[in-house]
Amino acid sequence: MSGFWKRYRRNWGAVAGLAILLFVLLIALFAPLLYPVSPWQMSAPPLLDPFENSAFPLGTDMLGRDIAAGLVHGARVSLLVGTISTLCAVIAGVGIGSLAGYFGGWIDDVLMRITEFFQTIPQLAMAVVLVAIFTPSLVSIVTAIALVSWPPVARLVRAEVLSLREREFVEAARVLGRPTHLILFDEILPNALPPVIVTATLMIATAILTEAALSFLGLGDRNFMSWGFMIGAARSMLREAPWLSVMPGVAILLTVLAINLAGEGLNDALNPRLRQRGE
Amino acid sequence: MRSTRACGSGANSMGGSDARGTPLVRVENLSIRLPVGGDRPFAIEGISFTVDPGEIVCVVGESGSGKSVAANTLMGLLPQGLKISSGRVLLGDEDLAQASAARMRALRGREVSMIFQEPLSALNPLYRVSDQITELLGAHGAYPGKAGRQRILDLFGYVGLPEPERLIEAYPFQLSGGQRQRVVIAMALALEPKLILADEPTTALDVTTQAQVLDLLRKVRKDLGTAILFVTHDFGVVADIADRVLVMEKGRLVEAGAVEDVLRRPQHSYTQKLIGAVPRLEPLDLPPPGDEIVLAAEGVDKRFGTPGGWFRKARHVHAVAEASFTVRRGETLGIIGESGSGKSTLGRSIVRLIEPDAGRILFRGRDLMTISSGSFRSERKHLQMVFQDPLSSLNPRKRVRAILTDGPVAHGESRAVAEVRAAELIRLVGLTPAALERFPHEFSGGQRQRIGIARALMMEPDVIVADEPVSALDVSVQAQVLELFNELQQRLRLAMVFITHDLRVAAQLCHTVAVMQRGRIVEYGPTASVFADPQHAYTRQLFAAVPGKAFDSWRK
Amino acid sequence: MPFVTFLAGRIFKALLVIVAIAALNFLLIRLAPGDPASVMAGEAGATDPKYVDMLRARFGLDQPLWKQLALYLGQIVQFDLGFSYRNQVPVIALIGERLPATLLLMASSFVVSLVLGLGLGMAAAGVRFFGRARWLDSAIMSIALIFYATPLFWLALMMVLVFSVQLDWLPAFGMESVGANLKGWARIVDIAQHLVLPTLALSLFFMSVYVRLARAAMMEVMTQDHVRTGFAKGLTGGEVLRRHVFRNALLPIVTFAGIQLGQVAGGAVLIETVFAWPGIGRLMFDALLQRDYQLLLGVFLVTSATVIFFNLLTDIAYRFVDPRIRLEGGAR
């Protein structure tokens, strides 16, 4: 573990990313303490400029809602949707990919055709259709994002399993008479995991972007304030109050950037050989 | 296998050599520093040698000895991070260590050219082979226009490629390994360089192809007077082709001299050790096997094919054709063949990593093909395998303790009991019990192979199938592992099926041998009689191709 | 494998995927909570029972499920994507009218992002290759990372803010100047001006994808042996880079570019929404607002079909770039 951290630390971008990420995470965790009042509440005069009123440090929107409260609560939705949908996608992808890779034959054929199918469909368009038809809610959003983002994981895991399956240590396990489920879960998958972890990290970032896009299009869960919604709502005020759009956008950019940086650091730390070759 | 006829006028025009007397290459006190953090400070440390015009000099050493770096220096193609720290590299009167980049480019391909180890990856897969040679001619402004095509046809004829007119249109993937290496050699010869650097040029080739390529290189030297610096790890090859030998160990030149002197009377202890470790071609006297037949294969047959789909045709390869043999207790059967002969498929069929299409595999009298999967599991326990690649045959994420005990535990043994035996066996294969706590990457290749053997022994097997278990090892380590196999067999009375491409290795531990060609066993009999008097034409061809027979006679 | 067989196989496969997407559409309608007809009618249905009845007939809701599916697929095959109640026109007519605008946007963005991405990716890998000016590599990769992390729609808004609102350089909305009624060249220039911002906004994200991809692919090829052969021939670094690194790295890039097209199409929905670009993405957004689900599903199907068509083209392109596939036909 200490070797892992040492390698991670070498990439200063990754360390910065991790710091930003922790900051966003803390804000998300303590949102109800920081801003106990609902971010939807119209609590002040509309369109207060930022940095002028200490009670509303980032100003208010056209309905007098506190921008700072919105940003803080929006962090929760972004991280929540990002991680849960990625978790679902990874579980599905690992399952499908490892089955296809290990068993091969018609199982592989069928599963990979399905994977290709889902990969061909324009992901965002499909997410839009899914959320629209099943009515926007956190559950439908998470489901839709997971449903459009598992294919790359499945392909990655399948490729890893395919190459690991041919390795001699797996053949050795078969000759030793280890049962199939142990060969898959104890011999193959632990070796396939590092690249999956890296991919999963980057998928969280993409999922956050997708969630923001959905909310921007008006497909967010109306019970939760989200960054994408804030941008969408402020769109019509772009001329009069550009900061309303700028601030949530910067929040998304920073969070997604931080996750990407952390993901790269993770990649360097988990796959030291690849890094050496890349250097 | 020579194709001297094909050279015609093209070959004659290739003649002409330098005046003898002064060396072509003089390397003086050359040192190349490794990047900080390596396992030693220098890749190459203070080496000096010369190569005369028309001379073949072999650089021999084990992996990591710096032998390839020495050759690459003459090309000015050092891997990133390596720099000449002192010394001179003279080609004629010119110091390459001081030459400008433009000057080095002008020399590469024209004065000095290179033949690589992997002919497939050395060629760009996306271009026709002729275009890749045309590119070389173009870079030096030689043979413009139509002359280029004629030159390539001449070269192809000279290196013995069949149907040059057709092959000139081919892409690398359409050629066999030997043909690709001929293309690479043709490319190296295109501008008649004074010096060819050959970096393990036959290591990736089968033994019969290797013999042909060595013949070709000798012919090149004779016809064109080209000097060849030949990097290899194989003393048999050295004996066959070298005029002089340089022996390298850990970046230092430990011995140099005429080939016969060095091979007959090695002075340095390292050279002595290396030469002593090369297995002899004559069969060893082995303790006789018992009478009980433990393993028998009858008519084992396996075809591979890609099934046809809606839009593609089915393809089939007959990997193993009706192979039959028997192995008795305490006996080692060697299965010998070149790549693609089906020897590995046969080995994997025995332990049923591959399901044969037909035939019977009788293990202790029971047919493994027909018994229920439950009783197969308990039978297979006593039928184990040792693999080729010591790196990939051990799970990198497991400690040796788990690697050794997982098998017995899968058969219901308690972890504690298995661990006691693991500690015993790890000693038996020549490691200390401390090894149990470590991960595979902490061991050397030979040590990993020992762990692989211990893993098989944990199952208390009656039969071990070993698939090229020493081919990835350096020669000195190879000798130790072979010794371990012999020792274990005598102690445990194992029956072994030993798959190898190397007749020398087979001579060291096989009682009987089966020679395979294109899926068939073409010759099968006691090692002594097959080696003394091979019957099948292919077997004779194999024996004829074994490098270093002169070396064997010197050692007597 | 002969080209005709290959082409027939690929076209068949593409059609199969389109049918599968239609089936998926059907499945979605059936899985949605509530009576399919009223789901499809959205809010519109509440006011017009006749429309709901029409939908019932369309989906054959009184028949067994497999017949409903067959009925639906049969309609799709005849290019009948349903009727937009809001607009009082068949869905296919609406889409047909809007499709050219989207194709124009997608094509221009694809070209711009690919050219920028390949150029910068090559530059980044190139400076690594020569071991010089590493800062350029870092700079390019940082730019790529930032655009990769920027929400598309927000980037679009910021461009409107800067280039239209603040600087007033370029038009921010629509595809043509309203009421100008331009003809010939003047019209082309007008459209081109309107195209700049949407194209840039959509391209910058995909540019960053291609930069990373091109650089990674080239770095991978650089480690291969044939690159060393190139040097051994006496070629210059530039020649080796161009002929033996870039050419070989092009293969994975072409493949990936095909896969990426689906995302370009998705991104177009957002970009068209922001810039009021009169394409099918904007149509999709309108359908969302109006809960016109027939239209929504229609757009989804056509978008997917477009992507599949372009994928087909990349497959064919790939065949021409790689001799191994052209001559052997196998190895996928």
mmCIF file with all atom_site columns, C-alpha atoms in Angstrom, chain C residues 196-273:
data_model
loop_
_atom_site.group_PDB
_atom_site.id
_atom_site.type_symbol
_atom_site.label_atom_id
_atom_site.label_alt_id
_atom_site.label_comp_id
_atom_site.label_asym_id
_atom_site.label_entity_id
_atom_site.label_seq_id
_atom_site.pdbx_PDB_ins_code
_atom_site.Cartn_x
_atom_site.Cartn_y
_atom_site.Cartn_z
_atom_site.occupancy
_atom_site.B_iso_or_equiv
_atom_site.pdbx_formal_charge
_atom_site.auth_seq_id
_atom_site.auth_comp_id
_atom_site.auth_asym_id
_atom_site.auth_atom_id
_atom_site.pdbx_PDB_model_num
ATOM 1  C CA . VAL C 1 196 ? -18.951 28.351 -36.402 1.00 0.00 ? 196 VAL C CA 1
ATOM 2  C CA . LEU C 1 197 ? -19.949 28.440 -32.746 1.00 0.00 ? 197 LEU C CA 1
ATOM 3  C CA . PRO C 1 198 ? -21.986 25.218 -32.622 1.00 0.00 ? 198 PRO C CA 1
ATOM 4  C CA . THR C 1 199 ? -19.245 23.376 -34.486 1.00 0.00 ? 199 THR C CA 1
ATOM 5  C CA . LEU C 1 200 ? -16.515 24.670 -32.205 1.00 0.00 ? 200 LEU C CA 1
ATOM 6  C CA . ALA C 1 201 ? -18.485 23.888 -29.064 1.00 0.00 ? 201 ALA C CA 1
ATOM 7  C CA . LEU C 1 202 ? -19.190 20.353 -30.203 1.00 0.00 ? 202 LEU C CA 1
ATOM 8  C CA . SER C 1 203 ? -15.693 19.813 -31.614 1.00 0.00 ? 203 SER C CA 1
ATOM 9  C CA . LEU C 1 204 ? -13.626 20.872 -28.636 1.00 0.00 ? 204 LEU C CA 1
ATOM 10 C CA . PHE C 1 205 ? -14.819 18.013 -26.463 1.00 0.00 ? 205 PHE C CA 1
ATOM 11 C CA . PHE C 1 206 ? -14.274 15.405 -29.153 1.00 0.00 ? 206 PHE C CA 1
ATOM 12 C CA . MET C 1 207 ? -11.029 17.018 -30.113 1.00 0.00 ? 207 MET C CA 1
ATOM 13 C CA . SER C 1 208 ? -9.785  16.273 -26.606 1.00 0.00 ? 208 SER C CA 1
ATOM 14 C CA . VAL C 1 209 ? -10.912 12.661 -26.982 1.00 0.00 ? 209 VAL C CA 1
ATOM 15 C CA . TYR C 1 210 ? -9.005  12.313 -30.248 1.00 0.00 ? 210 TYR C CA 1
ATOM 16 C CA . VAL C 1 211 ? -5.916  14.047 -28.892 1.00 0.00 ? 211 VAL C CA 1
ATOM 17 C CA . ARG C 1 212 ? -5.637  11.520 -26.092 1.00 0.00 ? 212 ARG C CA 1
ATOM 18 C CA . LEU C 1 213 ? -6.429  8.642  -28.383 1.00 0.00 ? 213 LEU C CA 1
ATOM 19 C CA . ALA C 1 214 ? -4.002  9.686  -31.113 1.00 0.00 ? 214 ALA C CA 1
ATOM 20 C CA . ARG C 1 215 ? -1.221  10.297 -28.642 1.00 0.00 ? 215 ARG C CA 1
ATOM 21 C CA . ALA C 1 216 ? -1.768  7.004  -26.823 1.00 0.00 ? 216 ALA C CA 1
ATOM 22 C CA . ALA C 1 217 ? -1.946  5.053  -30.080 1.00 0.00 ? 217 ALA C CA 1
ATOM 23 C CA . MET C 1 218 ? 1.240   6.644  -31.377 1.00 0.00 ? 218 MET C CA 1
ATOM 24 C CA . MET C 1 219 ? 3.121   6.139  -28.119 1.00 0.00 ? 219 MET C CA 1
ATOM 25 C CA . GLU C 1 220 ? 2.132   2.492  -28.320 1.00 0.00 ? 220 GLU C CA 1
ATOM 26 C CA . VAL C 1 221 ? 3.354   2.117  -31.901 1.00 0.00 ? 221 VAL C CA 1
ATOM 27 C CA . MET C 1 222 ? 6.628   3.864  -31.037 1.00 0.00 ? 222 MET C CA 1
ATOM 28 C CA . THR C 1 223 ? 7.607   0.936  -28.833 1.00 0.00 ? 223 THR C CA 1
ATOM 29 C CA . GLN C 1 224 ? 7.224   -1.547 -31.690 1.00 0.00 ? 224 GLN C CA 1
ATOM 30 C CA . ASP C 1 225 ? 10.186  -3.106 -33.438 1.00 0.00 ? 225 ASP C CA 1
ATOM 31 C CA . HIS C 1 226 ? 9.444   -1.939 -36.963 1.00 0.00 ? 226 HIS C CA 1
ATOM 32 C CA . VAL C 1 227 ? 10.068  1.629  -35.819 1.00 0.00 ? 227 VAL C CA 1
ATOM 33 C CA . ARG C 1 228 ? 13.614  0.623  -34.981 1.00 0.00 ? 228 ARG C CA 1
ATOM 34 C CA . THR C 1 229 ? 13.898  -0.951 -38.425 1.00 0.00 ? 229 THR C CA 1
ATOM 35 C CA . GLY C 1 230 ? 12.922  2.402  -39.900 1.00 0.00 ? 230 GLY C CA 1
ATOM 36 C CA . PHE C 1 231 ? 15.828  4.072  -38.118 1.00 0.00 ? 231 PHE C CA 1
ATOM 37 C CA . ALA C 1 232 ? 18.133  1.234  -39.102 1.00 0.00 ? 232 ALA C CA 1
ATOM 38 C CA . LYS C 1 233 ? 17.358  1.999  -42.752 1.00 0.00 ? 233 LYS C CA 1
ATOM 39 C CA . GLY C 1 234 ? 18.745  5.477  -42.309 1.00 0.00 ? 234 GLY C CA 1
ATOM 40 C CA . LEU C 1 235 ? 15.385  7.265  -42.385 1.00 0.00 ? 235 LEU C CA 1
ATOM 41 C CA . THR C 1 236 ? 15.071  10.597 -40.618 1.00 0.00 ? 236 THR C CA 1
ATOM 42 C CA . GLY C 1 237 ? 13.035  10.812 -37.437 1.00 0.00 ? 237 GLY C CA 1
ATOM 43 C CA . GLY C 1 238 ? 10.325  12.671 -39.319 1.00 0.00 ? 238 GLY C CA 1
ATOM 44 C CA . GLU C 1 239 ? 10.069  9.963  -41.953 1.00 0.00 ? 239 GLU C CA 1
ATOM 45 C CA . VAL C 1 240 ? 9.880   7.238  -39.356 1.00 0.00 ? 240 VAL C CA 1
ATOM 46 C CA . LEU C 1 241 ? 7.235   9.184  -37.463 1.00 0.00 ? 241 LEU C CA 1
ATOM 47 C CA . ARG C 1 242 ? 5.120   9.772  -40.536 1.00 0.00 ? 242 ARG C CA 1
ATOM 48 C CA . ARG C 1 243 ? 5.395   6.418  -42.295 1.00 0.00 ? 243 ARG C CA 1
ATOM 49 C CA . HIS C 1 244 ? 5.902   3.959  -39.483 1.00 0.00 ? 244 HIS C CA 1
ATOM 50 C CA . VAL C 1 245 ? 4.285   5.516  -36.443 1.00 0.00 ? 245 VAL C CA 1
ATOM 51 C CA . PHE C 1 246 ? 1.424   7.678  -37.623 1.00 0.00 ? 246 PHE C CA 1
ATOM 52 C CA . ARG C 1 247 ? 0.271   5.396  -40.398 1.00 0.00 ? 247 ARG C CA 1
ATOM 53 C CA . ASN C 1 248 ? 0.104   2.438  -38.013 1.00 0.00 ? 248 ASN C CA 1
ATOM 54 C CA . ALA C 1 249 ? -1.557  4.427  -35.253 1.00 0.00 ? 249 ALA C CA 1
ATOM 55 C CA . LEU C 1 250 ? -4.264  5.465  -37.691 1.00 0.00 ? 250 LEU C CA 1
ATOM 56 C CA . LEU C 1 251 ? -5.952  2.063  -37.449 1.00 0.00 ? 251 LEU C CA 1
ATOM 57 C CA . PRO C 1 252 ? -7.056  2.219  -33.820 1.00 0.00 ? 252 PRO C CA 1
ATOM 58 C CA . ILE C 1 253 ? -7.962  5.860  -34.360 1.00 0.00 ? 253 ILE C CA 1
ATOM 59 C CA . VAL C 1 254 ? -10.266 5.064  -37.269 1.00 0.00 ? 254 VAL C CA 1
ATOM 60 C CA . THR C 1 255 ? -11.976 2.317  -35.276 1.00 0.00 ? 255 THR C CA 1
ATOM 61 C CA . PHE C 1 256 ? -12.446 4.535  -32.307 1.00 0.00 ? 256 PHE C CA 1
ATOM 62 C CA . ALA C 1 257 ? -13.645 7.462  -34.381 1.00 0.00 ? 257 ALA C CA 1
ATOM 63 C CA . GLY C 1 258 ? -16.468 5.236  -35.575 1.00 0.00 ? 258 GLY C CA 1
ATOM 64 C CA . ILE C 1 259 ? -17.465 4.274  -32.058 1.00 0.00 ? 259 ILE C CA 1
ATOM 65 C CA . GLN C 1 260 ? -17.258 7.884  -30.974 1.00 0.00 ? 260 GLN C CA 1
ATOM 66 C CA . LEU C 1 261 ? -19.823 8.985  -33.545 1.00 0.00 ? 261 LEU C CA 1
ATOM 67 C CA . GLY C 1 262 ? -22.658 7.896  -31.324 1.00 0.00 ? 262 GLY C CA 1
ATOM 68 C CA . GLN C 1 263 ? -21.468 10.380 -28.779 1.00 0.00 ? 263 GLN C CA 1
ATOM 69 C CA . VAL C 1 264 ? -21.175 13.127 -31.358 1.00 0.00 ? 264 VAL C CA 1
ATOM 70 C CA . ALA C 1 265 ? -24.819 12.531 -32.193 1.00 0.00 ? 265 ALA C CA 1
ATOM 71 C CA . GLY C 1 266 ? -25.724 12.703 -28.494 1.00 0.00 ? 266 GLY C CA 1
ATOM 72 C CA . GLY C 1 267 ? -23.729 15.883 -28.095 1.00 0.00 ? 267 GLY C CA 1
ATOM 73 C CA . ALA C 1 268 ? -25.580 17.377 -31.029 1.00 0.00 ? 268 ALA C CA 1
ATOM 74 C CA . VAL C 1 269 ? -28.796 17.235 -28.991 1.00 0.00 ? 269 VAL C CA 1
ATOM 75 C CA . LEU C 1 270 ? -27.255 19.524 -26.385 1.00 0.00 ? 270 LEU C CA 1
ATOM 76 C CA . ILE C 1 271 ? -25.552 21.840 -28.845 1.00 0.00 ? 271 ILE C CA 1
ATOM 77 C CA . GLU C 1 272 ? -28.638 22.233 -31.012 1.00 0.00 ? 272 GLU C CA 1
ATOM 78 C CA . THR C 1 273 ? -30.619 23.020 -27.903 1.00 0.00 ? 273 THR C CA 1
#
